[in-house]
Amino acid sequence: QVQLVQSGSELKTPGASVKVSCKASGYTFITHSMNWVRQAPGQGLEWMGWITTSTGNPTYAQDFTGRFVFSLDTSVSTAYLHISNLKAEDTAIYYCMRDNRVGEFDYWGQGTLVTVSS
Amino acid sequence: QSVLTQPPSVSAAPGQKVTISCSGSTSNIGNNYVSWYQQLPGTAPKLLIYDNNRRPSGIPDRFFGSKSGTSATLGITGLQTGDEADYYCVTWDSSLSAVLFGGGTKLTVL
């Protein structure tokens, strides 16, 4: 069965970096793009962008350029979200999702809570 | 402020029917498929409806979707307390070249 398993919660200080992983299993990794969304505490879902797993080409939403980087290690069927120069407003749950087509996310990771606090 | 507009909250009694609207424009809902997601408290969202009105396997037919023009609707019949959750509409915006999420609607089953 398809599963997306994300890395555990992180507590970081402002200015630090974090790397969230999303390990896929149960399907051929490079056949589906991987998307990321952010959910701040008590807020809705914000689409961050996707990475085409067959090419490694990332696409970022307008609000997530610069400090946010998507990457892959196809040898272990894993996608990564790297956030640099963390700010308090980056405190959120980050989800990875597999897409069947653009905007249709059929499998989700369990989420990774990133807390940024001094 | 989301480009896709959903009511912040809806409520209904157990056994009743509720609808949740999602309003957009020709660049998004009007010319692209809509999907709907259910997020139960403390859990990851789950796909409920795709291609405007299709249900993934395992989703009961109490959940249905429709689209007309630049608006989409999620309906739930035979409400259960377990349906209390946040619901999000999602579509592609051809002008922005971006995936859009609605602001979310909190369903309360009274």
PDB file of N, CA and C in Angstrom, chain B:
ATOM      1  N   GLN B   1      -6.021  36.117   2.633  1.00  0.00           N
ATOM      2  CA  GLN B   1      -7.295  36.015   1.898  1.00  0.00           C
ATOM      3  C   GLN B   1      -7.103  35.075   0.712  1.00  0.00           C
ATOM      4  N   SER B   2      -7.843  33.955   0.701  1.00  0.00           N
ATOM      5  CA  SER B   2      -7.705  32.979  -0.361  1.00  0.00           C
ATOM      6  C   SER B   2      -8.423  33.451  -1.623  1.00  0.00           C
ATOM      7  N   VAL B   3      -7.906  33.031  -2.767  1.00  0.00           N
ATOM      8  CA  VAL B   3      -8.550  33.316  -4.049  1.00  0.00           C
ATOM      9  C   VAL B   3      -9.845  32.513  -4.162  1.00  0.00           C
ATOM     10  N   LEU B   4      -9.848  31.310  -3.546  1.00  0.00           N
ATOM     11  CA  LEU B   4     -11.041  30.477  -3.491  1.00  0.00           C
ATOM     12  C   LEU B   4     -11.761  30.778  -2.178  1.00  0.00           C
ATOM     13  N   THR B   5     -13.032  31.127  -2.282  1.00  0.00           N
ATOM     14  CA  THR B   5     -13.784  31.554  -1.109  1.00  0.00           C
ATOM     15  C   THR B   5     -14.698  30.457  -0.597  1.00  0.00           C
ATOM     16  N   GLN B   6     -14.486  30.085   0.654  1.00  0.00           N
ATOM     17  CA  GLN B   6     -15.341  29.118   1.326  1.00  0.00           C
ATOM     18  C   GLN B   6     -15.940  29.786   2.562  1.00  0.00           C
ATOM     19  N   PRO B   7     -17.129  29.351   3.003  1.00  0.00           N
ATOM     20  CA  PRO B   7     -17.644  29.871   4.263  1.00  0.00           C
ATOM     21  C   PRO B   7     -16.762  29.364   5.395  1.00  0.00           C
ATOM     22  N   PRO B   8     -16.483  30.183   6.397  1.00  0.00           N
ATOM     23  CA  PRO B   8     -15.616  29.749   7.497  1.00  0.00           C
ATOM     24  C   PRO B   8     -16.182  28.571   8.277  1.00  0.00           C
ATOM     25  N   SER B   9     -17.510  28.532   8.387  1.00  0.00           N
ATOM     26  CA  SER B   9     -18.116  27.460   9.170  1.00  0.00           C
ATOM     27  C   SER B   9     -19.518  27.144   8.668  1.00  0.00           C
ATOM     28  N   VAL B  10     -19.903  25.901   8.857  1.00  0.00           N
ATOM     29  CA  VAL B  10     -21.270  25.451   8.616  1.00  0.00           C
ATOM     30  C   VAL B  10     -21.616  24.487   9.729  1.00  0.00           C
ATOM     31  N   SER B  11     -22.910  24.319   9.954  1.00  0.00           N
ATOM     32  CA  SER B  11     -23.330  23.367  10.985  1.00  0.00           C
ATOM     33  C   SER B  11     -24.674  22.767  10.601  1.00  0.00           C
ATOM     34  N   ALA B  12     -24.913  21.585  11.113  1.00  0.00           N
ATOM     35  CA  ALA B  12     -26.177  20.904  10.890  1.00  0.00           C
ATOM     36  C   ALA B  12     -26.292  19.780  11.917  1.00  0.00           C
ATOM     37  N   ALA B  13     -27.486  19.259  12.032  1.00  0.00           N
ATOM     38  CA  ALA B  13     -27.737  18.198  13.010  1.00  0.00           C
ATOM     39  C   ALA B  13     -27.382  16.835  12.434  1.00  0.00           C
ATOM     40  N   PRO B  14     -27.120  15.864  13.291  1.00  0.00           N
ATOM     41  CA  PRO B  14     -26.881  14.501  12.805  1.00  0.00           C
ATOM     42  C   PRO B  14     -28.028  14.019  11.933  1.00  0.00           C
ATOM     43  N   GLY B  15     -27.666  13.333  10.855  1.00  0.00           N
ATOM     44  CA  GLY B  15     -28.668  12.815   9.948  1.00  0.00           C
ATOM     45  C   GLY B  15     -29.084  13.786   8.856  1.00  0.00           C
ATOM     46  N   GLN B  16     -28.785  15.056   9.053  1.00  0.00           N
ATOM     47  CA  GLN B  16     -29.163  16.056   8.064  1.00  0.00           C
ATOM     48  C   GLN B  16     -28.130  16.131   6.933  1.00  0.00           C
ATOM     49  N   LYS B  17     -28.410  17.045   5.994  1.00  0.00           N
ATOM     50  CA  LYS B  17     -27.524  17.272   4.853  1.00  0.00           C
ATOM     51  C   LYS B  17     -26.917  18.660   4.966  1.00  0.00           C
ATOM     52  N   VAL B  18     -25.680  18.800   4.522  1.00  0.00           N
ATOM     53  CA  VAL B  18     -25.033  20.107   4.511  1.00  0.00           C
ATOM     54  C   VAL B  18     -24.292  20.271   3.190  1.00  0.00           C
ATOM     55  N   THR B  19     -24.176  21.509   2.740  1.00  0.00           N
ATOM     56  CA  THR B  19     -23.363  21.801   1.559  1.00  0.00           C
ATOM     57  C   THR B  19     -22.347  22.873   1.906  1.00  0.00           C
ATOM     58  N   ILE B  20     -21.187  22.754   1.299  1.00  0.00           N
ATOM     59  CA  ILE B  20     -20.090  23.715   1.474  1.00  0.00           C
ATOM     60  C   ILE B  20     -19.719  24.251   0.104  1.00  0.00           C
ATOM     61  N   SER B  21     -19.743  25.550  -0.040  1.00  0.00           N
ATOM     62  CA  SER B  21     -19.463  26.166  -1.328  1.00  0.00           C
ATOM     63  C   SER B  21     -18.011  26.590  -1.445  1.00  0.00           C
ATOM     64  N   CYS B  22     -17.564  26.700  -2.689  1.00  0.00           N
ATOM     65  CA  CYS B  22     -16.208  27.139  -2.997  1.00  0.00           C
ATOM     66  C   CYS B  22     -16.326  27.999  -4.247  1.00  0.00           C
ATOM     67  N   SER B  23     -16.075  29.279  -4.089  1.00  0.00           N
ATOM     68  CA  SER B  23     -16.262  30.211  -5.190  1.00  0.00           C
ATOM     69  C   SER B  23     -14.924  30.694  -5.724  1.00  0.00           C
ATOM     70  N   GLY B  24     -14.816  30.698  -7.050  1.00  0.00           N
ATOM     71  CA  GLY B  24     -13.558  31.113  -7.671  1.00  0.00           C
ATOM     72  C   GLY B  24     -13.809  31.971  -8.887  1.00  0.00           C
ATOM     73  N   SER B  25     -13.049  31.704  -9.954  1.00  0.00           N
ATOM     74  CA  SER B  25     -13.153  32.492 -11.177  1.00  0.00           C
ATOM     75  C   SER B  25     -12.877  31.606 -12.385  1.00  0.00           C
ATOM     76  N   THR B  26     -12.930  32.227 -13.568  1.00  0.00           N
ATOM     77  CA  THR B  26     -12.724  31.454 -14.794  1.00  0.00           C
ATOM     78  C   THR B  26     -11.315  30.910 -14.904  1.00  0.00           C
ATOM     79  N   SER B  27     -10.356  31.561 -14.263  1.00  0.00           N
ATOM     80  CA  SER B  27      -8.968  31.088 -14.369  1.00  0.00           C
ATOM     81  C   SER B  27      -8.697  29.894 -13.475  1.00  0.00           C
ATOM     82  N   ASN B  28      -9.574  29.622 -12.538  1.00  0.00           N
ATOM     83  CA  ASN B  28      -9.352  28.468 -11.657  1.00  0.00           C
ATOM     84  C   ASN B  28     -10.524  27.484 -11.766  1.00  0.00           C
ATOM     85  N   ILE B  29     -11.533  27.610 -10.935  1.00  0.00           N
ATOM     86  CA  ILE B  29     -12.631  26.640 -10.949  1.00  0.00           C
ATOM     87  C   ILE B  29     -13.298  26.562 -12.315  1.00  0.00           C
ATOM     88  N   GLY B  30     -13.462  27.707 -12.961  1.00  0.00           N
ATOM     89  CA  GLY B  30     -14.194  27.728 -14.219  1.00  0.00           C
ATOM     90  C   GLY B  30     -13.597  26.875 -15.320  1.00  0.00           C
ATOM     91  N   ASN B  31     -12.289  26.599 -15.261  1.00  0.00           N
ATOM     92  CA  ASN B  31     -11.650  25.843 -16.333  1.00  0.00           C
ATOM     93  C   ASN B  31     -10.737  24.720 -15.857  1.00  0.00           C
ATOM     94  N   ASN B  32     -10.881  24.338 -14.605  1.00  0.00           N
ATOM     95  CA  ASN B  32     -10.042  23.268 -14.064  1.00  0.00           C
ATOM     96  C   ASN B  32     -10.853  22.389 -13.106  1.00  0.00           C
ATOM     97  N   TYR B  33     -10.355  21.180 -12.895  1.00  0.00           N
ATOM     98  CA  TYR B  33     -11.023  20.274 -11.968  1.00  0.00           C
ATOM     99  C   TYR B  33     -10.860  20.756 -10.529  1.00  0.00           C
ATOM    100  N   VAL B  34     -11.859  20.401  -9.722  1.00  0.00           N
ATOM    101  CA  VAL B  34     -11.844  20.724  -8.297  1.00  0.00           C
ATOM    102  C   VAL B  34     -11.756  19.430  -7.490  1.00  0.00           C
ATOM    103  N   SER B  35     -10.968  19.473  -6.442  1.00  0.00           N
ATOM    104  CA  SER B  35     -10.926  18.361  -5.494  1.00  0.00           C
ATOM    105  C   SER B  35     -11.262  18.898  -4.107  1.00  0.00           C
ATOM    106  N   TRP B  36     -11.690  17.997  -3.253  1.00  0.00           N
ATOM    107  CA  TRP B  36     -12.074  18.358  -1.878  1.00  0.00           C
ATOM    108  C   TRP B  36     -11.341  17.446  -0.895  1.00  0.00           C
ATOM    109  N   TYR B  37     -10.976  18.017   0.240  1.00  0.00           N
ATOM    110  CA  TYR B  37     -10.225  17.302   1.267  1.00  0.00           C
ATOM    111  C   TYR B  37     -10.885  17.483   2.624  1.00  0.00           C
ATOM    112  N   GLN B  38     -10.828  16.412   3.408  1.00  0.00           N
ATOM    113  CA  GLN B  38     -11.329  16.431   4.769  1.00  0.00           C
ATOM    114  C   GLN B  38     -10.148  16.343   5.716  1.00  0.00           C
ATOM    115  N   GLN B  39     -10.101  17.262   6.686  1.00  0.00           N
ATOM    116  CA  GLN B  39      -9.047  17.194   7.687  1.00  0.00           C
ATOM    117  C   GLN B  39      -9.691  17.042   9.062  1.00  0.00           C
ATOM    118  N   LEU B  40      -9.661  15.820   9.571  1.00  0.00           N
ATOM    119  CA  LEU B  40     -10.142  15.562  10.927  1.00  0.00           C
ATOM    120  C   LEU B  40      -9.168  16.171  11.917  1.00  0.00           C
ATOM    121  N   PRO B  41      -9.637  16.533  13.098  1.00  0.00           N
ATOM    122  CA  PRO B  41      -8.753  17.189  14.081  1.00  0.00           C
ATOM    123  C   PRO B  41      -7.481  16.401  14.345  1.00  0.00           C
ATOM    124  N   GLY B  42      -6.355  17.084  14.233  1.00  0.00           N
ATOM    125  CA  GLY B  42      -5.070  16.478  14.547  1.00  0.00           C
ATOM    126  C   GLY B  42      -4.550  15.484  13.535  1.00  0.00           C
ATOM    127  N   THR B  43      -5.144  15.445  12.341  1.00  0.00           N
ATOM    128  CA  THR B  43      -4.698  14.477  11.336  1.00  0.00           C
ATOM    129  C   THR B  43      -4.384  15.174  10.022  1.00  0.00           C
ATOM    130  N   ALA B  44      -3.755  14.425   9.123  1.00  0.00           N
ATOM    131  CA  ALA B  44      -3.467  14.954   7.792  1.00  0.00           C
ATOM    132  C   ALA B  44      -4.752  14.978   6.961  1.00  0.00           C
ATOM    133  N   PRO B  45      -4.842  15.903   6.034  1.00  0.00           N
ATOM    134  CA  PRO B  45      -6.007  15.922   5.129  1.00  0.00           C
ATOM    135  C   PRO B  45      -6.117  14.626   4.330  1.00  0.00           C
ATOM    136  N   LYS B  46      -7.347  14.359   3.886  1.00  0.00           N
ATOM    137  CA  LYS B  46      -7.630  13.158   3.105  1.00  0.00           C
ATOM    138  C   LYS B  46      -8.461  13.552   1.900  1.00  0.00           C
ATOM    139  N   LEU B  47      -8.157  12.947   0.745  1.00  0.00           N
ATOM    140  CA  LEU B  47      -8.893  13.226  -0.480  1.00  0.00           C
ATOM    141  C   LEU B  47     -10.298  12.654  -0.384  1.00  0.00           C
ATOM    142  N   LEU B  48     -11.298  13.504  -0.606  1.00  0.00           N
ATOM    143  CA  LEU B  48     -12.714  13.095  -0.556  1.00  0.00           C
ATOM    144  C   LEU B  48     -13.325  13.034  -1.954  1.00  0.00           C
ATOM    145  N   ILE B  49     -13.042  14.049  -2.744  1.00  0.00           N
ATOM    146  CA  ILE B  49     -13.625  14.197  -4.079  1.00  0.00           C
ATOM    147  C   ILE B  49     -12.527  14.670  -5.021  1.00  0.00           C
ATOM    148  N   TYR B  50     -12.496  14.116  -6.234  1.00  0.00           N
ATOM    149  CA  TYR B  50     -11.591  14.613  -7.272  1.00  0.00           C
ATOM    150  C   TYR B  50     -12.361  14.726  -8.585  1.00  0.00           C
ATOM    151  N   ASP B  51     -11.776  15.407  -9.537  1.00  0.00           N
ATOM    152  CA  ASP B  51     -12.447  15.626 -10.828  1.00  0.00           C
ATOM    153  C   ASP B  51     -13.872  16.156 -10.640  1.00  0.00           C
ATOM    154  N   ASN B  52     -14.031  17.058  -9.729  1.00  0.00           N
ATOM    155  CA  ASN B  52     -15.308  17.744  -9.419  1.00  0.00           C
ATOM    156  C   ASN B  52     -16.306  16.879  -8.655  1.00  0.00           C
ATOM    157  N   ASN B  53     -16.426  15.605  -9.039  1.00  0.00           N
ATOM    158  CA  ASN B  53     -17.519  14.824  -8.475  1.00  0.00           C
ATOM    159  C   ASN B  53     -17.224  13.333  -8.328  1.00  0.00           C
ATOM    160  N   ARG B  54     -15.968  12.944  -8.429  1.00  0.00           N
ATOM    161  CA  ARG B  54     -15.626  11.525  -8.318  1.00  0.00           C
ATOM    162  C   ARG B  54     -15.070  11.225  -6.934  1.00  0.00           C
ATOM    163  N   ARG B  55     -15.430  10.072  -6.416  1.00  0.00           N
ATOM    164  CA  ARG B  55     -14.980   9.669  -5.097  1.00  0.00           C
ATOM    165  C   ARG B  55     -13.919   8.586  -5.194  1.00  0.00           C
ATOM    166  N   PRO B  56     -12.814   8.744  -4.446  1.00  0.00           N
ATOM    167  CA  PRO B  56     -11.829   7.650  -4.385  1.00  0.00           C
ATOM    168  C   PRO B  56     -12.480   6.427  -3.734  1.00  0.00           C
ATOM    169  N   SER B  57     -11.921   5.264  -3.988  1.00  0.00           N
ATOM    170  CA  SER B  57     -12.444   4.068  -3.357  1.00  0.00           C
ATOM    171  C   SER B  57     -12.351   4.212  -1.845  1.00  0.00           C
ATOM    172  N   GLY B  58     -13.400   3.762  -1.168  1.00  0.00           N
ATOM    173  CA  GLY B  58     -13.427   3.850   0.282  1.00  0.00           C
ATOM    174  C   GLY B  58     -14.148   5.065   0.822  1.00  0.00           C
ATOM    175  N   ILE B  59     -14.425   6.044  -0.035  1.00  0.00           N
ATOM    176  CA  ILE B  59     -15.180   7.214   0.413  1.00  0.00           C
ATOM    177  C   ILE B  59     -16.664   6.928   0.213  1.00  0.00           C
ATOM    178  N   PRO B  60     -17.455   7.004   1.283  1.00  0.00           N
ATOM    179  CA  PRO B  60     -18.877   6.658   1.145  1.00  0.00           C
ATOM    180  C   PRO B  60     -19.622   7.635   0.245  1.00  0.00           C
ATOM    181  N   ASP B  61     -20.721   7.147  -0.327  1.00  0.00           N
ATOM    182  CA  ASP B  61     -21.474   7.986  -1.261  1.00  0.00           C
ATOM    183  C   ASP B  61     -22.310   9.045  -0.552  1.00  0.00           C
ATOM    184  N   ARG B  62     -22.155   9.152   0.778  1.00  0.00           N
ATOM    185  CA  ARG B  62     -22.757  10.288   1.491  1.00  0.00           C
ATOM    186  C   ARG B  62     -22.065  11.605   1.094  1.00  0.00           C
ATOM    187  N   PHE B  63     -20.851  11.480   0.583  1.00  0.00           N
ATOM    188  CA  PHE B  63     -20.082  12.650   0.152  1.00  0.00           C
ATOM    189  C   PHE B  63     -20.218  12.787  -1.364  1.00  0.00           C
ATOM    190  N   PHE B  64     -20.580  13.987  -1.810  1.00  0.00           N
ATOM    191  CA  PHE B  64     -20.690  14.203  -3.248  1.00  0.00           C
ATOM    192  C   PHE B  64     -20.223  15.594  -3.605  1.00  0.00           C
ATOM    193  N   GLY B  65     -19.781  15.742  -4.841  1.00  0.00           N
ATOM    194  CA  GLY B  65     -19.301  17.026  -5.300  1.00  0.00           C
ATOM    195  C   GLY B  65     -19.965  17.432  -6.596  1.00  0.00           C
ATOM    196  N   SER B  66     -20.026  18.739  -6.815  1.00  0.00           N
ATOM    197  CA  SER B  66     -20.569  19.256  -8.061  1.00  0.00           C
ATOM    198  C   SER B  66     -19.858  20.552  -8.396  1.00  0.00           C
ATOM    199  N   LYS B  67     -20.000  20.952  -9.663  1.00  0.00           N
ATOM    200  CA  LYS B  67     -19.405  22.213 -10.118  1.00  0.00           C
ATOM    201  C   LYS B  67     -20.338  22.851 -11.124  1.00  0.00           C
ATOM    202  N   SER B  68     -20.472  24.162 -11.015  1.00  0.00           N
ATOM    203  CA  SER B  68     -21.255  24.916 -11.975  1.00  0.00           C
ATOM    204  C   SER B  68     -20.571  26.256 -12.188  1.00  0.00           C
ATOM    205  N   GLY B  69     -20.153  26.507 -13.413  1.00  0.00           N
ATOM    206  CA  GLY B  69     -19.465  27.758 -13.704  1.00  0.00           C
ATOM    207  C   GLY B  69     -18.198  27.915 -12.883  1.00  0.00           C
ATOM    208  N   THR B  70     -18.152  28.971 -12.089  1.00  0.00           N
ATOM    209  CA  THR B  70     -16.952  29.255 -11.312  1.00  0.00           C
ATOM    210  C   THR B  70     -17.125  28.907  -9.835  1.00  0.00           C
ATOM    211  N   SER B  71     -18.086  28.038  -9.533  1.00  0.00           N
ATOM    212  CA  SER B  71     -18.294  27.596  -8.154  1.00  0.00           C
ATOM    213  C   SER B  71     -18.376  26.085  -8.081  1.00  0.00           C
ATOM    214  N   ALA B  72     -17.934  25.571  -6.957  1.00  0.00           N
ATOM    215  CA  ALA B  72     -18.021  24.138  -6.695  1.00  0.00           C
ATOM    216  C   ALA B  72     -18.680  23.942  -5.342  1.00  0.00           C
ATOM    217  N   THR B  73     -19.259  22.769  -5.171  1.00  0.00           N
ATOM    218  CA  THR B  73     -19.965  22.472  -3.926  1.00  0.00           C
ATOM    219  C   THR B  73     -19.638  21.064  -3.462  1.00  0.00           C
ATOM    220  N   LEU B  74     -19.409  20.947  -2.174  1.00  0.00           N
ATOM    221  CA  LEU B  74     -19.284  19.647  -1.521  1.00  0.00           C
ATOM    222  C   LEU B  74     -20.548  19.440  -0.706  1.00  0.00           C
ATOM    223  N   GLY B  75     -21.152  18.281  -0.870  1.00  0.00           N
ATOM    224  CA  GLY B  75     -22.329  17.950  -0.087  1.00  0.00           C
ATOM    225  C   GLY B  75     -22.086  16.711   0.754  1.00  0.00           C
ATOM    226  N   ILE B  76     -22.683  16.716   1.908  1.00  0.00           N
ATOM    227  CA  ILE B  76     -22.602  15.553   2.806  1.00  0.00           C
ATOM    228  C   ILE B  76     -24.004  15.266   3.305  1.00  0.00           C
ATOM    229  N   THR B  77     -24.474  14.034   3.067  1.00  0.00           N
ATOM    230  CA  THR B  77     -25.788  13.636   3.553  1.00  0.00           C
ATOM    231  C   THR B  77     -25.626  12.702   4.752  1.00  0.00           C
ATOM    232  N   GLY B  78     -26.711  12.511   5.478  1.00  0.00           N
ATOM    233  CA  GLY B  78     -26.673  11.613   6.631  1.00  0.00           C
ATOM    234  C   GLY B  78     -25.554  11.948   7.589  1.00  0.00           C
ATOM    235  N   LEU B  79     -25.470  13.210   7.990  1.00  0.00           N
ATOM    236  CA  LEU B  79     -24.350  13.676   8.810  1.00  0.00           C
ATOM    237  C   LEU B  79     -24.145  12.833  10.053  1.00  0.00           C
ATOM    238  N   GLN B  80     -22.864  12.613  10.347  1.00  0.00           N
ATOM    239  CA  GLN B  80     -22.465  11.890  11.539  1.00  0.00           C
ATOM    240  C   GLN B  80     -21.522  12.759  12.351  1.00  0.00           C
ATOM    241  N   THR B  81     -21.448  12.506  13.644  1.00  0.00           N
ATOM    242  CA  THR B  81     -20.536  13.299  14.476  1.00  0.00           C
ATOM    243  C   THR B  81     -19.094  13.132  14.004  1.00  0.00           C
ATOM    244  N   GLY B  82     -18.786  11.993  13.430  1.00  0.00           N
ATOM    245  CA  GLY B  82     -17.443  11.753  12.913  1.00  0.00           C
ATOM    246  C   GLY B  82     -17.097  12.564  11.679  1.00  0.00           C
ATOM    247  N   ASP B  83     -18.078  13.272  11.127  1.00  0.00           N
ATOM    248  CA  ASP B  83     -17.820  14.122   9.971  1.00  0.00           C
ATOM    249  C   ASP B  83     -17.314  15.496  10.388  1.00  0.00           C
ATOM    250  N   GLU B  84     -17.315  15.774  11.701  1.00  0.00           N
ATOM    251  CA  GLU B  84     -16.812  17.075  12.167  1.00  0.00           C
ATOM    252  C   GLU B  84     -15.340  17.204  11.786  1.00  0.00           C
ATOM    253  N   ALA B  85     -15.058  18.203  10.975  1.00  0.00           N
ATOM    254  CA  ALA B  85     -13.713  18.350  10.418  1.00  0.00           C
ATOM    255  C   ALA B  85     -13.642  19.679   9.680  1.00  0.00           C
ATOM    256  N   ASP B  86     -12.450  19.979   9.193  1.00  0.00           N
ATOM    257  CA  ASP B  86     -12.264  21.101   8.275  1.00  0.00           C
ATOM    258  C   ASP B  86     -12.254  20.543   6.858  1.00  0.00           C
ATOM    259  N   TYR B  87     -12.895  21.262   5.946  1.00  0.00           N
ATOM    260  CA  TYR B  87     -12.999  20.831   4.555  1.00  0.00           C
ATOM    261  C   TYR B  87     -12.414  21.911   3.653  1.00  0.00           C
ATOM    262  N   TYR B  88     -11.588  21.464   2.694  1.00  0.00           N
ATOM    263  CA  TYR B  88     -10.894  22.381   1.793  1.00  0.00           C
ATOM    264  C   TYR B  88     -11.178  22.030   0.342  1.00  0.00           C
ATOM    265  N   CYS B  89     -11.435  23.048  -0.464  1.00  0.00           N
ATOM    266  CA  CYS B  89     -11.496  22.852  -1.908  1.00  0.00           C
ATOM    267  C   CYS B  89     -10.133  23.221  -2.491  1.00  0.00           C
ATOM    268  N   VAL B  90      -9.797  22.586  -3.597  1.00  0.00           N
ATOM    269  CA  VAL B  90      -8.490  22.800  -4.241  1.00  0.00           C
ATOM    270  C   VAL B  90      -8.671  22.754  -5.752  1.00  0.00           C
ATOM    271  N   THR B  91      -7.968  23.618  -6.444  1.00  0.00           N
ATOM    272  CA  THR B  91      -7.961  23.572  -7.894  1.00  0.00           C
ATOM    273  C   THR B  91      -6.686  24.241  -8.402  1.00  0.00           C
ATOM    274  N   TRP B  92      -6.496  24.162  -9.683  1.00  0.00           N
ATOM    275  CA  TRP B  92      -5.357  24.802 -10.359  1.00  0.00           C
ATOM    276  C   TRP B  92      -5.817  26.147 -10.907  1.00  0.00           C
ATOM    277  N   ASP B  93      -4.940  27.138 -10.815  1.00  0.00           N
ATOM    278  CA  ASP B  93      -5.223  28.430 -11.417  1.00  0.00           C
ATOM    279  C   ASP B  93      -4.322  28.617 -12.627  1.00  0.00           C
ATOM    280  N   SER B  94      -4.934  28.707 -13.790  1.00  0.00           N
ATOM    281  CA  SER B  94      -4.168  28.769 -15.036  1.00  0.00           C
ATOM    282  C   SER B  94      -3.453  30.112 -15.216  1.00  0.00           C
ATOM    283  N   SER B  95      -3.971  31.169 -14.634  1.00  0.00           N
ATOM    284  CA  SER B  95      -3.334  32.485 -14.752  1.00  0.00           C
ATOM    285  C   SER B  95      -2.158  32.621 -13.792  1.00  0.00           C
ATOM    286  N   LEU B  96      -2.336  32.139 -12.570  1.00  0.00           N
ATOM    287  CA  LEU B  96      -1.292  32.219 -11.557  1.00  0.00           C
ATOM    288  C   LEU B  96      -0.275  31.083 -11.684  1.00  0.00           C
ATOM    289  N   SER B  97      -0.629  30.048 -12.441  1.00  0.00           N
ATOM    290  CA  SER B  97       0.187  28.821 -12.511  1.00  0.00           C
ATOM    291  C   SER B  97       0.496  28.324 -11.103  1.00  0.00           C
ATOM    292  N   ALA B  98      -0.562  28.148 -10.355  1.00  0.00           N
ATOM    293  CA  ALA B  98      -0.418  27.744  -8.965  1.00  0.00           C
ATOM    294  C   ALA B  98      -1.605  26.899  -8.544  1.00  0.00           C
ATOM    295  N   VAL B  99      -1.357  26.005  -7.605  1.00  0.00           N
ATOM    296  CA  VAL B  99      -2.435  25.268  -6.961  1.00  0.00           C
ATOM    297  C   VAL B  99      -3.042  26.185  -5.901  1.00  0.00           C
ATOM    298  N   LEU B 100      -4.365  26.234  -5.875  1.00  0.00           N
ATOM    299  CA  LEU B 100      -5.055  27.070  -4.902  1.00  0.00           C
ATOM    300  C   LEU B 100      -5.812  26.197  -3.901  1.00  0.00           C
ATOM    301  N   PHE B 101      -5.703  26.563  -2.640  1.00  0.00           N
ATOM    302  CA  PHE B 101      -6.524  25.973  -1.589  1.00  0.00           C
ATOM    303  C   PHE B 101      -7.540  27.012  -1.135  1.00  0.00           C
ATOM    304  N   GLY B 102      -8.782  26.583  -0.943  1.00  0.00           N
ATOM    305  CA  GLY B 102      -9.735  27.457  -0.288  1.00  0.00           C
ATOM    306  C   GLY B 102      -9.325  27.671   1.158  1.00  0.00           C
ATOM    307  N   GLY B 103      -9.956  28.650   1.806  1.00  0.00           N
ATOM    308  CA  GLY B 103      -9.592  28.978   3.170  1.00  0.00           C
ATOM    309  C   GLY B 103     -10.009  27.933   4.195  1.00  0.00           C
ATOM    310  N   GLY B 104     -10.870  27.008   3.770  1.00  0.00           N
ATOM    311  CA  GLY B 104     -11.309  25.949   4.665  1.00  0.00           C
ATOM    312  C   GLY B 104     -12.637  26.276   5.333  1.00  0.00           C
ATOM    313  N   THR B 105     -13.420  25.249   5.559  1.00  0.00           N
ATOM    314  CA  THR B 105     -14.716  25.373   6.230  1.00  0.00           C
ATOM    315  C   THR B 105     -14.779  24.380   7.365  1.00  0.00           C
ATOM    316  N   LYS B 106     -15.100  24.886   8.557  1.00  0.00           N
ATOM    317  CA  LYS B 106     -15.211  24.005   9.716  1.00  0.00           C
ATOM    318  C   LYS B 106     -16.652  23.524   9.819  1.00  0.00           C
ATOM    319  N   LEU B 107     -16.830  22.219   9.767  1.00  0.00           N
ATOM    320  CA  LEU B 107     -18.156  21.619   9.889  1.00  0.00           C
ATOM    321  C   LEU B 107     -18.387  21.180  11.325  1.00  0.00           C
ATOM    322  N   THR B 108     -19.477  21.660  11.881  1.00  0.00           N
ATOM    323  CA  THR B 108     -19.907  21.229  13.211  1.00  0.00           C
ATOM    324  C   THR B 108     -21.206  20.447  13.073  1.00  0.00           C
ATOM    325  N   VAL B 109     -21.219  19.270  13.656  1.00  0.00           N
ATOM    326  CA  VAL B 109     -22.429  18.451  13.660  1.00  0.00           C
ATOM    327  C   VAL B 109     -23.022  18.569  15.060  1.00  0.00           C
ATOM    328  N   LEU B 110     -24.120  19.303  15.123  1.00  0.00           N
ATOM    329  CA  LEU B 110     -24.684  19.702  16.422  1.00  0.00           C
ATOM    330  C   LEU B 110     -25.311  18.533  17.160  1.00  0.00           C
TER     331      LEU B 110
END
